[in-house]
Coordinates of C-alpha atoms in Angstrom, one line a residue:
M1 CA 31.2 -60.2 -81.0
A2 CA 29.6 -57.2 -82.7
E3 CA 29.2 -57.6 -86.3
T4 CA 31.1 -55.2 -88.7
T5 CA 29.0 -52.8 -90.8
A6 CA 29.7 -53.4 -94.6
P7 CA 31.8 -50.6 -96.0
D8 CA 29.3 -49.9 -98.9
L9 CA 26.4 -49.6 -96.4
T10 CA 28.5 -47.2 -94.2
A11 CA 29.4 -45.2 -97.4
R12 CA 25.8 -45.0 -98.5
I13 CA 24.6 -43.8 -95.0
A14 CA 27.2 -41.1 -95.1
E15 CA 26.0 -40.0 -98.5
L16 CA 22.6 -39.7 -97.2
Y17 CA 23.6 -37.7 -94.2
E18 CA 25.2 -35.2 -96.7
T19 CA 21.8 -34.6 -98.4
D20 CA 20.0 -34.8 -95.0
A21 CA 17.8 -37.7 -96.3
L22 CA 17.1 -38.9 -92.7
D23 CA 14.0 -40.8 -93.6
E24 CA 15.8 -42.7 -96.3
I25 CA 18.6 -43.5 -93.7
I26 CA 15.9 -44.9 -91.3
R27 CA 14.3 -46.9 -94.1
L28 CA 17.7 -48.2 -95.2
I29 CA 18.9 -49.4 -91.7
E30 CA 15.7 -50.9 -90.7
S31 CA 15.4 -53.0 -93.8
T32 CA 18.9 -54.4 -93.3
P33 CA 18.7 -57.9 -91.8
G34 CA 20.5 -58.2 -88.4
Y35 CA 21.0 -54.4 -87.9
E36 CA 19.9 -54.8 -84.4
H37 CA 23.2 -56.7 -83.6
D38 CA 25.5 -54.2 -85.2
P39 CA 26.3 -51.3 -82.8
E40 CA 27.4 -49.0 -85.6
L41 CA 24.1 -49.4 -87.4
V42 CA 22.1 -49.1 -84.3
G43 CA 24.0 -45.8 -83.5
S44 CA 23.4 -44.5 -86.9
L45 CA 19.7 -45.2 -86.6
A46 CA 19.5 -43.6 -83.3
R47 CA 21.3 -40.5 -84.8
A48 CA 18.8 -40.3 -87.5
Y49 CA 15.8 -40.6 -85.2
G50 CA 17.3 -37.9 -82.9
A51 CA 18.1 -35.5 -85.8
I52 CA 14.6 -35.9 -87.6
A53 CA 12.8 -35.2 -84.5
E54 CA 11.5 -31.8 -83.7
P55 CA 12.5 -30.5 -80.2
G56 CA 10.2 -32.0 -77.7
E57 CA 8.9 -34.7 -80.1
T58 CA 8.7 -37.5 -77.6
E59 CA 8.1 -40.4 -79.8
R60 CA 11.0 -40.2 -82.2
L61 CA 13.5 -39.1 -79.4
E62 CA 12.4 -41.9 -77.1
K63 CA 13.0 -44.2 -80.0
A64 CA 16.5 -43.0 -80.3
L65 CA 17.1 -43.6 -76.5
A66 CA 15.5 -47.2 -76.8
L67 CA 17.9 -48.0 -79.7
L68 CA 20.8 -46.8 -77.8
D69 CA 19.8 -48.9 -74.6
T70 CA 20.2 -52.0 -76.8
V71 CA 24.0 -51.5 -77.3
D72 CA 26.2 -53.7 -75.3
E73 CA 28.0 -52.0 -72.5
K74 CA 31.4 -52.5 -74.1
D75 CA 30.3 -50.7 -77.3
R76 CA 29.0 -47.6 -75.4
E77 CA 32.3 -46.2 -74.3
N78 CA 32.9 -43.9 -76.9
H79 CA 32.1 -40.2 -77.9
Y80 CA 29.3 -41.0 -80.3
W81 CA 27.0 -43.2 -78.0
H82 CA 27.2 -40.5 -75.1
Y83 CA 26.6 -37.7 -77.6
R84 CA 23.6 -39.2 -79.2
R85 CA 22.0 -40.2 -75.8
A86 CA 22.7 -36.7 -74.4
Y87 CA 21.1 -35.1 -77.6
A88 CA 17.9 -37.1 -77.2
L89 CA 17.7 -36.5 -73.5
F90 CA 18.2 -32.7 -74.0
Y91 CA 15.3 -32.4 -76.3
L92 CA 13.2 -34.6 -74.3
D93 CA 13.3 -32.0 -71.3
R94 CA 15.8 -34.1 -69.4
V95 CA 18.7 -31.8 -69.3
I96 CA 20.1 -32.8 -66.0
E97 CA 20.5 -36.4 -67.3
S98 CA 21.7 -35.1 -70.6
L99 CA 24.6 -33.1 -69.0
L100 CA 26.2 -36.2 -67.6
H101 CA 26.4 -37.7 -71.1
W102 CA 27.6 -34.5 -72.8
E103 CA 30.4 -34.5 -70.3
K104 CA 31.2 -38.1 -70.8
A105 CA 31.3 -37.4 -74.6
L106 CA 33.7 -34.6 -74.0
E107 CA 36.1 -36.9 -72.1
Y108 CA 36.2 -39.1 -75.3
R109 CA 36.8 -36.0 -77.5
P110 CA 38.5 -33.2 -75.6
G111 CA 37.9 -29.9 -76.9
D112 CA 35.0 -30.8 -79.1
E113 CA 33.3 -27.4 -79.9
D114 CA 29.8 -29.0 -80.5
T115 CA 29.9 -30.9 -77.2
L116 CA 31.1 -27.8 -75.4
D117 CA 28.2 -25.7 -76.9
F118 CA 25.8 -28.2 -75.5
I119 CA 27.3 -28.4 -72.2
R120 CA 27.2 -24.6 -71.9
M121 CA 23.5 -24.5 -73.1
S122 CA 22.6 -27.4 -70.7
K123 CA 24.1 -25.5 -67.7
N124 CA 22.2 -22.3 -68.7
E125 CA 18.9 -24.2 -69.1
L126 CA 19.3 -25.6 -65.6
V127 CA 19.4 -22.1 -64.0
A128 CA 15.6 -21.8 -64.3
E129 CA 14.6 -24.6 -66.6
R130 CA 11.8 -24.1 -69.3
F131 CA 10.2 -27.1 -70.9
F132 CA 9.0 -27.8 -74.4
H133 CA 6.2 -29.7 -72.6
P134 CA 5.7 -28.3 -69.1
F135 CA 3.8 -30.3 -66.5
R136 CA 0.8 -28.0 -66.8
E137 CA 0.5 -28.8 -70.4
R138 CA 1.0 -32.6 -69.8
V139 CA -1.7 -32.7 -67.2
E140 CA -4.2 -30.7 -69.4
T141 CA -3.5 -33.2 -72.2
I142 CA -4.1 -36.2 -69.8
A143 CA -7.3 -34.7 -68.4
E144 CA -8.7 -34.0 -71.9
E145 CA -7.8 -37.4 -73.4
F146 CA -9.3 -39.1 -70.1
S147 CA -12.6 -37.1 -70.7
K148 CA -12.6 -38.5 -74.3
I149 CA -12.4 -42.1 -73.4
E150 CA -13.9 -42.2 -69.8
T151 CA -17.2 -43.8 -70.8
E152 CA -15.3 -46.5 -72.7
L153 CA -13.0 -47.0 -69.7
Y154 CA -15.9 -47.3 -67.3
D155 CA -17.8 -49.6 -69.5
T156 CA -14.6 -51.8 -69.7
A157 CA -13.9 -51.5 -65.9
V158 CA -17.2 -52.7 -64.7
L159 CA -17.0 -56.0 -66.5
G160 CA -14.9 -57.5 -63.6
E161 CA -11.3 -57.9 -62.7
L162 CA -10.1 -58.5 -66.2
G163 CA -11.9 -55.4 -67.4
R164 CA -10.4 -53.3 -64.7
E165 CA -6.8 -54.6 -65.6
T166 CA -7.5 -53.6 -69.1
A167 CA -8.8 -50.2 -68.3
L168 CA -5.8 -49.7 -65.9
A169 CA -3.4 -50.5 -68.7
R170 CA -4.8 -47.7 -70.9
I171 CA -4.9 -45.3 -67.9
R172 CA -1.2 -46.1 -67.2
A173 CA -0.3 -45.3 -70.8
L174 CA -2.3 -42.2 -70.6
F175 CA -0.2 -41.0 -67.5
A176 CA 3.1 -42.0 -69.1
P177 CA 4.3 -38.3 -69.7
V178 CA 4.2 -37.6 -65.9
A179 CA 4.3 -41.0 -64.1
N180 CA 7.2 -43.0 -62.9
P181 CA 7.5 -46.7 -62.5
K182 CA 6.8 -46.5 -58.7
W183 CA 3.4 -45.0 -59.3
L184 CA 0.7 -47.4 -58.4
F185 CA -2.6 -47.3 -60.0
E186 CA -5.7 -49.1 -58.6
L187 CA -9.4 -49.3 -59.9
S188 CA -12.2 -50.3 -57.6
E189 CA -15.9 -50.0 -57.5
E190 CA -17.9 -47.7 -55.2
K191 CA -21.5 -48.7 -54.5
T192 CA -23.9 -45.7 -54.8
E193 CA -27.7 -45.3 -54.7
G194 CA -27.4 -42.9 -57.7
Q195 CA -26.3 -43.6 -61.3
G196 CA -29.2 -45.9 -61.9
G197 CA -27.9 -48.5 -59.5
K198 CA -24.4 -48.6 -61.2
P199 CA -21.3 -48.2 -59.2
R200 CA -18.9 -45.5 -59.4
M201 CA -15.5 -46.3 -60.6
K202 CA -12.7 -45.1 -58.3
L203 CA -9.2 -44.5 -59.5
T204 CA -6.6 -44.4 -56.8
L205 CA -3.0 -43.2 -57.3
S206 CA -0.3 -44.0 -54.8
P207 CA 3.1 -42.4 -54.7
C208 CA 4.3 -45.7 -52.9
G209 CA 5.8 -43.5 -50.0
W210 CA 7.7 -41.1 -52.3
F211 CA 6.6 -37.9 -50.3
M212 CA 7.8 -35.3 -52.9
T213 CA 6.0 -37.0 -55.9
A214 CA 2.6 -36.9 -54.0
F215 CA 2.4 -33.2 -54.9
P216 CA 2.3 -33.5 -58.7
M217 CA 0.3 -36.6 -58.3
R218 CA -2.4 -34.5 -56.4
E219 CA -2.3 -31.9 -59.1
C220 CA -2.9 -34.6 -61.7
L221 CA -6.0 -36.0 -59.8
R222 CA -7.3 -32.4 -59.2
R223 CA -7.4 -31.7 -62.9
L224 CA -9.0 -35.1 -63.8
A225 CA -11.8 -34.6 -61.3
E226 CA -12.6 -31.1 -62.9
R227 CA -13.2 -32.8 -66.3
A228 CA -14.6 -36.2 -65.5
N229 CA -18.2 -37.1 -65.0
A230 CA -19.9 -38.3 -62.0
R231 CA -19.3 -41.9 -62.6
W232 CA -15.6 -41.4 -61.5
T233 CA -14.1 -40.6 -58.3
F234 CA -10.4 -40.0 -57.6
A235 CA -8.2 -40.7 -54.6
L236 CA -4.7 -39.8 -53.6
G237 CA -3.0 -42.5 -51.6
I238 CA -4.2 -46.1 -50.7
E239 CA -7.1 -46.0 -48.2
P240 CA -7.5 -48.6 -45.5
L241 CA -9.5 -51.8 -45.9
H242 CA -11.7 -51.9 -42.8
D243 CA -12.6 -55.5 -43.1
P244 CA -10.3 -57.9 -41.4
E245 CA -11.4 -60.7 -43.7
S246 CA -10.3 -58.8 -46.6
L247 CA -7.0 -57.9 -45.0
M248 CA -6.5 -61.7 -44.4
R249 CA -7.0 -62.5 -48.1
L250 CA -4.5 -60.0 -49.4
V251 CA -1.6 -61.6 -51.4
R252 CA 1.4 -59.7 -52.8
D253 CA 4.3 -61.1 -54.9
A254 CA 7.7 -59.8 -53.9
G255 CA 10.5 -61.3 -56.1
K256 CA 10.4 -65.0 -55.8
R257 CA 8.4 -65.0 -52.8
T258 CA 4.5 -64.5 -52.2
L259 CA 3.4 -62.7 -49.1
H260 CA -0.1 -63.5 -47.6
G261 CA -1.9 -61.3 -45.1
S262 CA -3.0 -64.4 -43.2
D263 CA 0.5 -65.3 -42.5
L264 CA 2.1 -61.9 -41.5
R265 CA 2.7 -60.9 -38.0
V266 CA 3.7 -57.4 -36.8
V267 CA 6.0 -56.2 -33.9
P268 CA 5.4 -52.5 -33.4
Q269 CA 8.0 -50.5 -31.5
R270 CA 7.4 -46.9 -30.7
L271 CA 10.3 -44.6 -31.3
E272 CA 11.3 -41.4 -29.4
D273 CA 10.0 -39.1 -32.2
G274 CA 6.5 -40.5 -32.0
T275 CA 6.8 -42.7 -35.1
W276 CA 7.0 -46.5 -35.2
R277 CA 9.3 -49.1 -36.3
L278 CA 7.4 -52.3 -37.5
G279 CA 9.0 -55.6 -37.4
F280 CA 7.6 -58.4 -39.7
F281 CA 7.9 -62.2 -39.5
G282 CA 6.0 -65.2 -40.7
D283 CA 6.6 -68.4 -42.8
D284 CA 6.6 -66.3 -45.9
L285 CA 9.7 -64.5 -44.6
L286 CA 11.8 -67.3 -43.1
G287 CA 15.4 -67.2 -44.4
V288 CA 15.1 -63.9 -46.2
T289 CA 18.4 -62.7 -47.8
E290 CA 19.8 -59.2 -48.1
E291 CA 19.2 -59.3 -51.9
E292 CA 15.4 -60.0 -51.3
A293 CA 15.1 -57.3 -48.9
P294 CA 14.2 -54.3 -51.1
E295 CA 11.3 -55.9 -52.9
L296 CA 10.0 -57.3 -49.6
F297 CA 10.0 -53.9 -47.9
E298 CA 8.0 -52.5 -50.8
A299 CA 5.5 -55.2 -50.4
L300 CA 5.3 -54.9 -46.7
E301 CA 4.8 -51.1 -47.0
W302 CA 1.8 -51.9 -49.5
F303 CA 0.4 -54.3 -46.7
V304 CA 0.6 -51.4 -44.1
R305 CA -1.1 -49.0 -46.4
K306 CA -4.0 -51.4 -46.9
S307 CA -4.3 -51.8 -43.2
V308 CA -4.1 -48.1 -42.0
G309 CA -4.0 -46.1 -45.1
E310 CA -1.1 -44.5 -47.0
A311 CA -1.2 -41.1 -45.1
A312 CA -0.8 -42.9 -41.7
Q313 CA 1.9 -45.1 -43.3
M314 CA 3.9 -42.2 -44.5
R315 CA 3.4 -40.2 -41.4
W316 CA 3.9 -42.8 -38.6
F317 CA 5.1 -46.2 -40.0
S318 CA 7.7 -45.8 -42.6
S319 CA 10.5 -47.5 -40.5
M320 CA 10.6 -51.3 -40.9
N321 CA 12.7 -54.4 -40.4
L322 CA 12.4 -58.1 -41.2
Y323 CA 13.0 -61.1 -39.0
R324 CA 14.9 -64.0 -40.7
R325 CA 13.5 -66.4 -38.1
T326 CA 10.7 -66.4 -35.7
P327 CA 11.4 -63.8 -32.9
D328 CA 10.5 -64.3 -29.1
E329 CA 7.7 -61.7 -29.3
T330 CA 4.4 -63.0 -30.3
G331 CA 3.5 -59.9 -32.2
V332 CA 0.2 -58.9 -33.6
P333 CA -1.6 -60.7 -36.4
Y334 CA -1.6 -58.6 -39.6
A335 CA -5.4 -58.4 -39.7
E336 CA -5.5 -57.1 -36.1
F337 CA -2.9 -54.5 -36.6
A338 CA -5.4 -51.8 -37.7
D339 CA -7.1 -52.4 -34.3
F340 CA -3.9 -51.9 -32.4
V341 CA -3.2 -48.7 -34.3
R342 CA -6.6 -47.4 -33.7
E343 CA -5.9 -47.8 -29.9
C344 CA -2.4 -46.6 -29.8
V345 CA -2.4 -43.8 -32.4
P346 CA -6.0 -42.6 -32.6
E347 CA -5.2 -39.6 -34.7
T348 CA -4.7 -41.9 -37.7
Q349 CA -8.4 -42.4 -38.0
T350 CA -8.9 -39.0 -39.4
F351 CA -5.5 -38.3 -40.9
S352 CA -5.6 -38.0 -44.6
M353 CA -3.2 -37.3 -47.5
A354 CA -4.6 -33.8 -47.7
D355 CA -3.4 -33.5 -44.0
L356 CA 0.0 -34.9 -44.7
L357 CA 0.6 -32.5 -47.7
S358 CA -0.6 -29.5 -45.8
Q359 CA 1.6 -29.7 -42.9
E360 CA 4.7 -27.8 -42.7
T361 CA 8.1 -28.7 -41.1
V362 CA 9.6 -25.7 -39.1
V363 CA 13.3 -25.6 -38.5
D364 CA 15.6 -23.3 -36.7
R365 CA 19.4 -24.1 -37.3
R366 CA 22.8 -22.8 -37.1
P367 CA 23.6 -21.4 -40.7
D368 CA 26.9 -21.4 -42.7
R369 CA 28.5 -18.0 -42.2
E370 CA 30.9 -18.4 -45.1
P371 CA 30.0 -15.2 -47.3
D372 CA 30.2 -17.2 -50.5
C373 CA 28.6 -20.5 -49.3
D374 CA 26.0 -22.2 -51.5
V375 CA 22.4 -20.9 -51.5
L376 CA 20.3 -22.1 -48.7
L377 CA 23.2 -23.3 -46.5
D378 CA 23.0 -19.9 -44.8
A379 CA 19.3 -20.3 -44.1
F380 CA 18.7 -20.2 -40.3
H381 CA 14.9 -20.5 -40.4
L382 CA 12.9 -22.7 -42.6
E383 CA 9.2 -23.4 -43.1
T384 CA 8.7 -26.0 -45.6
G385 CA 5.9 -28.4 -46.9
C386 CA 8.4 -30.5 -48.7
A387 CA 11.4 -31.4 -46.6
P388 CA 12.8 -34.0 -49.1
L389 CA 13.6 -31.1 -51.5
H390 CA 15.9 -29.5 -48.8
N391 CA 17.4 -32.7 -47.8
G392 CA 18.3 -33.6 -51.4
Y393 CA 19.7 -30.2 -52.0
G394 CA 21.8 -30.4 -48.7
A395 CA 23.3 -33.7 -49.8
A396 CA 23.9 -32.4 -53.5
D397 CA 21.7 -35.3 -54.5
R398 CA 20.1 -35.0 -58.0
D399 CA 17.5 -37.6 -57.8
N400 CA 14.5 -35.3 -56.7
M401 CA 15.2 -32.8 -59.3
I402 CA 15.7 -35.4 -62.1
E403 CA 12.2 -36.9 -61.2
L404 CA 10.6 -33.5 -61.4
E405 CA 12.4 -32.5 -64.6
R406 CA 11.1 -35.8 -66.2
Q407 CA 7.6 -34.5 -65.4
G408 CA 8.3 -31.1 -66.7
I409 CA 8.5 -29.4 -63.3
T410 CA 11.0 -27.3 -61.7
A411 CA 11.2 -26.4 -58.0
G412 CA 13.2 -23.8 -56.2
I413 CA 13.4 -20.6 -54.2
F414 CA 12.8 -16.9 -55.0
M415 CA 15.2 -14.8 -52.9
I416 CA 15.0 -11.2 -52.2
R417 CA 17.3 -8.7 -50.4
L418 CA 16.3 -5.3 -49.1
S419 CA 18.7 -2.5 -48.0
P420 CA 21.1 -3.3 -45.1
E421 CA 19.1 -1.0 -42.9
A422 CA 15.9 -2.8 -43.2
S423 CA 14.4 -4.5 -40.1
D424 CA 13.5 -8.1 -39.8
K425 CA 10.0 -7.1 -39.9
E426 CA 10.4 -5.1 -43.0
K427 CA 12.1 -8.2 -44.5
A428 CA 9.4 -10.5 -43.6
T429 CA 6.7 -8.1 -45.0
A430 CA 8.5 -7.9 -48.3
R431 CA 8.8 -11.7 -48.4
D432 CA 5.1 -12.3 -47.6
A433 CA 4.1 -9.9 -50.4
L434 CA 6.1 -11.9 -52.8
E435 CA 4.5 -15.0 -51.5
A436 CA 1.0 -13.6 -51.7
H437 CA 1.8 -12.3 -55.4
L438 CA 2.8 -15.8 -56.4
R439 CA -0.3 -17.4 -55.0
E440 CA -2.7 -14.7 -56.3
A441 CA -1.3 -13.6 -59.6
L442 CA -1.0 -17.1 -60.9
P443 CA -3.5 -20.0 -61.2
A444 CA -3.1 -23.2 -59.2
E445 CA -2.2 -24.9 -62.5
S446 CA 1.0 -22.9 -62.8
V447 CA 2.5 -22.9 -59.3
L448 CA 2.3 -24.4 -55.9
V449 CA 3.9 -22.4 -52.9
T450 CA 5.4 -24.8 -50.5
G451 CA 7.2 -22.7 -47.9
R452 CA 9.4 -19.7 -47.0
G453 CA 12.5 -19.0 -44.9
S454 CA 15.1 -16.6 -43.7
A455 CA 18.8 -16.6 -44.5
L456 CA 21.7 -14.5 -43.5
R457 CA 21.9 -12.9 -47.1
Y458 CA 18.2 -12.9 -48.2
E459 CA 14.5 -13.8 -47.5
Y460 CA 13.0 -16.6 -49.7
V461 CA 9.8 -18.2 -51.0
E462 CA 9.9 -21.8 -52.2
C463 CA 7.7 -23.4 -54.7
F464 CA 6.9 -26.1 -57.4
A465 CA 6.5 -24.4 -60.8
W466 CA 4.1 -26.6 -62.8
E467 CA 4.9 -24.1 -65.7
S468 CA 8.1 -22.4 -65.0
G469 CA 7.9 -19.5 -67.6
P470 CA 4.9 -17.7 -66.2
V471 CA 6.2 -18.3 -62.7
V472 CA 9.6 -16.7 -63.1
A473 CA 7.9 -13.8 -65.2
A474 CA 5.4 -13.1 -62.4
A475 CA 8.2 -13.0 -59.7
H476 CA 10.3 -10.8 -62.0
D477 CA 7.4 -8.3 -62.5
H478 CA 6.8 -8.2 -58.8
V479 CA 10.4 -7.7 -57.6
Q480 CA 10.8 -5.0 -60.3
S481 CA 7.8 -3.0 -59.1
D482 CA 8.5 -3.4 -55.4
P483 CA 10.9 -0.4 -54.5
R484 CA 11.8 -2.1 -51.2
I485 CA 13.7 -4.8 -53.0
A486 CA 17.3 -4.2 -53.9
W487 CA 18.3 -7.7 -55.3
A488 CA 16.2 -10.6 -56.3
A489 CA 17.0 -14.1 -57.8
F490 CA 15.9 -17.6 -58.3
H491 CA 17.8 -20.8 -57.6
S492 CA 16.4 -24.3 -58.1
F493 CA 16.9 -27.2 -55.7
L494 CA 19.4 -28.5 -58.1
R495 CA 22.6 -27.6 -55.9
E496 CA 25.0 -27.4 -58.8
A497 CA 22.7 -25.1 -60.9
G498 CA 23.6 -21.3 -61.4
T499 CA 21.4 -18.4 -60.2
L500 CA 19.0 -16.3 -62.2
I501 CA 19.3 -12.7 -61.3
L502 CA 15.8 -10.9 -61.5
K503 CA 16.9 -7.7 -60.0
D504 CA 20.2 -6.1 -59.0
L505 CA 20.3 -2.4 -57.7
E506 CA 23.4 -3.3 -55.5
S507 CA 25.8 -3.5 -58.4
A508 CA 27.0 -0.7 -60.7
P509 CA 25.3 -0.8 -64.0
E510 CA 28.6 -1.6 -65.7
S511 CA 29.0 -4.7 -63.4
A512 CA 25.5 -5.9 -64.1
E513 CA 26.1 -5.6 -67.9
E514 CA 29.4 -7.6 -67.5
G515 CA 27.5 -10.3 -65.5
A516 CA 25.0 -10.6 -68.1
D517 CA 27.6 -11.0 -70.8
E518 CA 29.4 -13.7 -68.7
G519 CA 26.3 -16.0 -68.9
A520 CA 26.6 -18.6 -71.7
D521 CA 24.9 -17.6 -75.0
E522 CA 21.6 -19.5 -75.1
N523 CA 21.3 -19.0 -78.7
A524 CA 24.7 -20.4 -79.5
D525 CA 24.7 -22.4 -82.8
G526 CA 25.7 -25.8 -81.6
R527 CA 25.6 -27.2 -85.1
T528 CA 27.0 -30.6 -85.1
D529 CA 29.0 -32.4 -87.8
E530 CA 27.4 -35.6 -86.8
A531 CA 23.7 -34.9 -87.4
D532 CA 23.8 -31.4 -89.1
V533 CA 21.3 -30.2 -86.6
K534 CA 21.2 -26.9 -84.5
P535 CA 20.2 -26.8 -80.8
E536 CA 16.8 -25.2 -80.6
A537 CA 16.8 -22.1 -78.4
R538 CA 14.1 -22.5 -75.8
T539 CA 11.5 -19.7 -75.3
E540 CA 12.9 -16.7 -73.3
T541 CA 11.0 -15.7 -70.2
A542 CA 8.7 -12.8 -71.3
T543 CA 9.9 -10.0 -69.1
E544 CA 10.6 -6.4 -69.7
T545 CA 14.3 -6.8 -68.9
Q546 CA 16.2 -9.9 -69.5
P547 CA 17.2 -11.6 -66.2
E548 CA 20.8 -12.2 -65.8
I549 CA 22.3 -15.8 -65.5
Q550 CA 24.9 -16.2 -62.8
P551 CA 26.9 -19.3 -63.5
A552 CA 27.2 -22.1 -60.9
R553 CA 30.4 -22.0 -58.8
D554 CA 33.1 -24.2 -60.0
D555 CA 33.7 -25.7 -56.6
V556 CA 30.1 -26.8 -55.8
A557 CA 31.2 -30.5 -55.7
A558 CA 34.0 -29.7 -53.3
A559 CA 31.7 -27.7 -51.2
A560 CA 29.4 -30.7 -50.7
E561 CA 32.3 -32.5 -49.3
K562 CA 33.2 -29.9 -46.8
E563 CA 32.3 -30.3 -43.1
E564 CA 29.0 -28.2 -42.7
P565 CA 28.0 -26.4 -39.6
A566 CA 26.1 -28.2 -37.1
R567 CA 22.3 -28.1 -37.9
E568 CA 19.2 -30.3 -37.8
S569 CA 19.9 -32.5 -40.9
P570 CA 18.1 -34.2 -42.5
I571 CA 15.0 -32.2 -42.0
P572 CA 12.3 -34.7 -40.9
I573 CA 8.9 -35.0 -42.7
A574 CA 7.1 -36.0 -39.7
H575 CA 5.5 -33.2 -37.9
A576 CA 4.2 -32.4 -34.5

């Protein structure tokens, strides 16, 4: 049962809010014995930390979130808990997540103007999200901080296993602004004749099979390599152990079980698309339950990566199953699985993460011919280096974009339309010119172009924006200067987001102006009676003319439930 806040303490906190004495509120509540067990005091403390923080001030905003996380589930179902959580998320550059809580807060207080203001601002921000701390800035900070402590990290890591774990803990903390809990960090020594006989220290980052997140991970390592000295090397993806004895000695905890390389056996089965399904059995896996399966699969994927390398595992061996009891097949001892792969899939020997991330999936499909269908559903030809972005978009799944947003990244497509009389060749030429401009006018630290395509209504170029402001500005400048382009826009891979109009010569000037007015006012004063704070207007894209925001369609959720036209879906990552 939650404790009840003393009336005099509640009154005192209210008085302090009237004078904006947020530091005093924090000191008062944190000096109150047992405040941690009082949801009202915890909420007031979270409110104070959120209100005192500057937009994008990570430490205090994350403190507010951590406090709200301690509130019991039964005490969360109210306007204030969701409002305070949404507020902290919004200014932590996690707008997609904040919107869910703004909408929940509105359910508890229908018509609340402050909440409605934030909902409007959030939806506008998601059109072409700009971050207080974009990915480019975060990575630069990580590389700079690493260069300051790399000697200390090296000296610690070479002391042995305990030293490596200590160094790894510091490296994980350094990467916190961009990493997620699934990222795997490993440190190992590389023998070398240079460095006065001292080994190089090798930092390996693994996306643990999450294909999309390998792209920002690669960018992080690229920037680190530019700043670090010769005692360090960096690798994306786990590389194989070529020594069978080392594979036999591998041990990995998975929940309540411990798996041993010496115990595992593998039953490989080739599938029609050229990939393989791997069945695992052994004494360590006898009697496995459904509840244990997720952690066991993660551990077994790690064993496969150690055997054949992460690039090969993601490309050919991502399908797995477990045997609850010993099957009739004898299988292949785990330590010999790499030999089996060398014989049956010889191309794995030279296949790297660079190869994996440089491949493109090419898909020709039947488009949706509804004139007002969602963006990308009318695409009939796609060339993409990151199929999961398309798959998530097609399923109206937010997870990919939530992950990118947490890193300060947006991903989306720049669309262009020429005159109706333009030939297919002219359309492709204009699209190629836009792609070339994004590649050449911007540094690699700002953008990564991942593909292109053709739709019934437009041509498009897709990309990751490591720093969205300059990317949108560069695209805007290009389309404005290209007389062939009659209409241009940006849409992120967040299906429900609106569209940012970059150029529109197809509409009458009066219509264009009306459309711009329809967009929500980004500078709205969302002053709240709760914390007496004002939503911080994010920096506008520096363009000669202000792009127009086209709100998202109201029926996007329903559209996701409609029967879609037949097409190749989902788009496979594996390539010929």
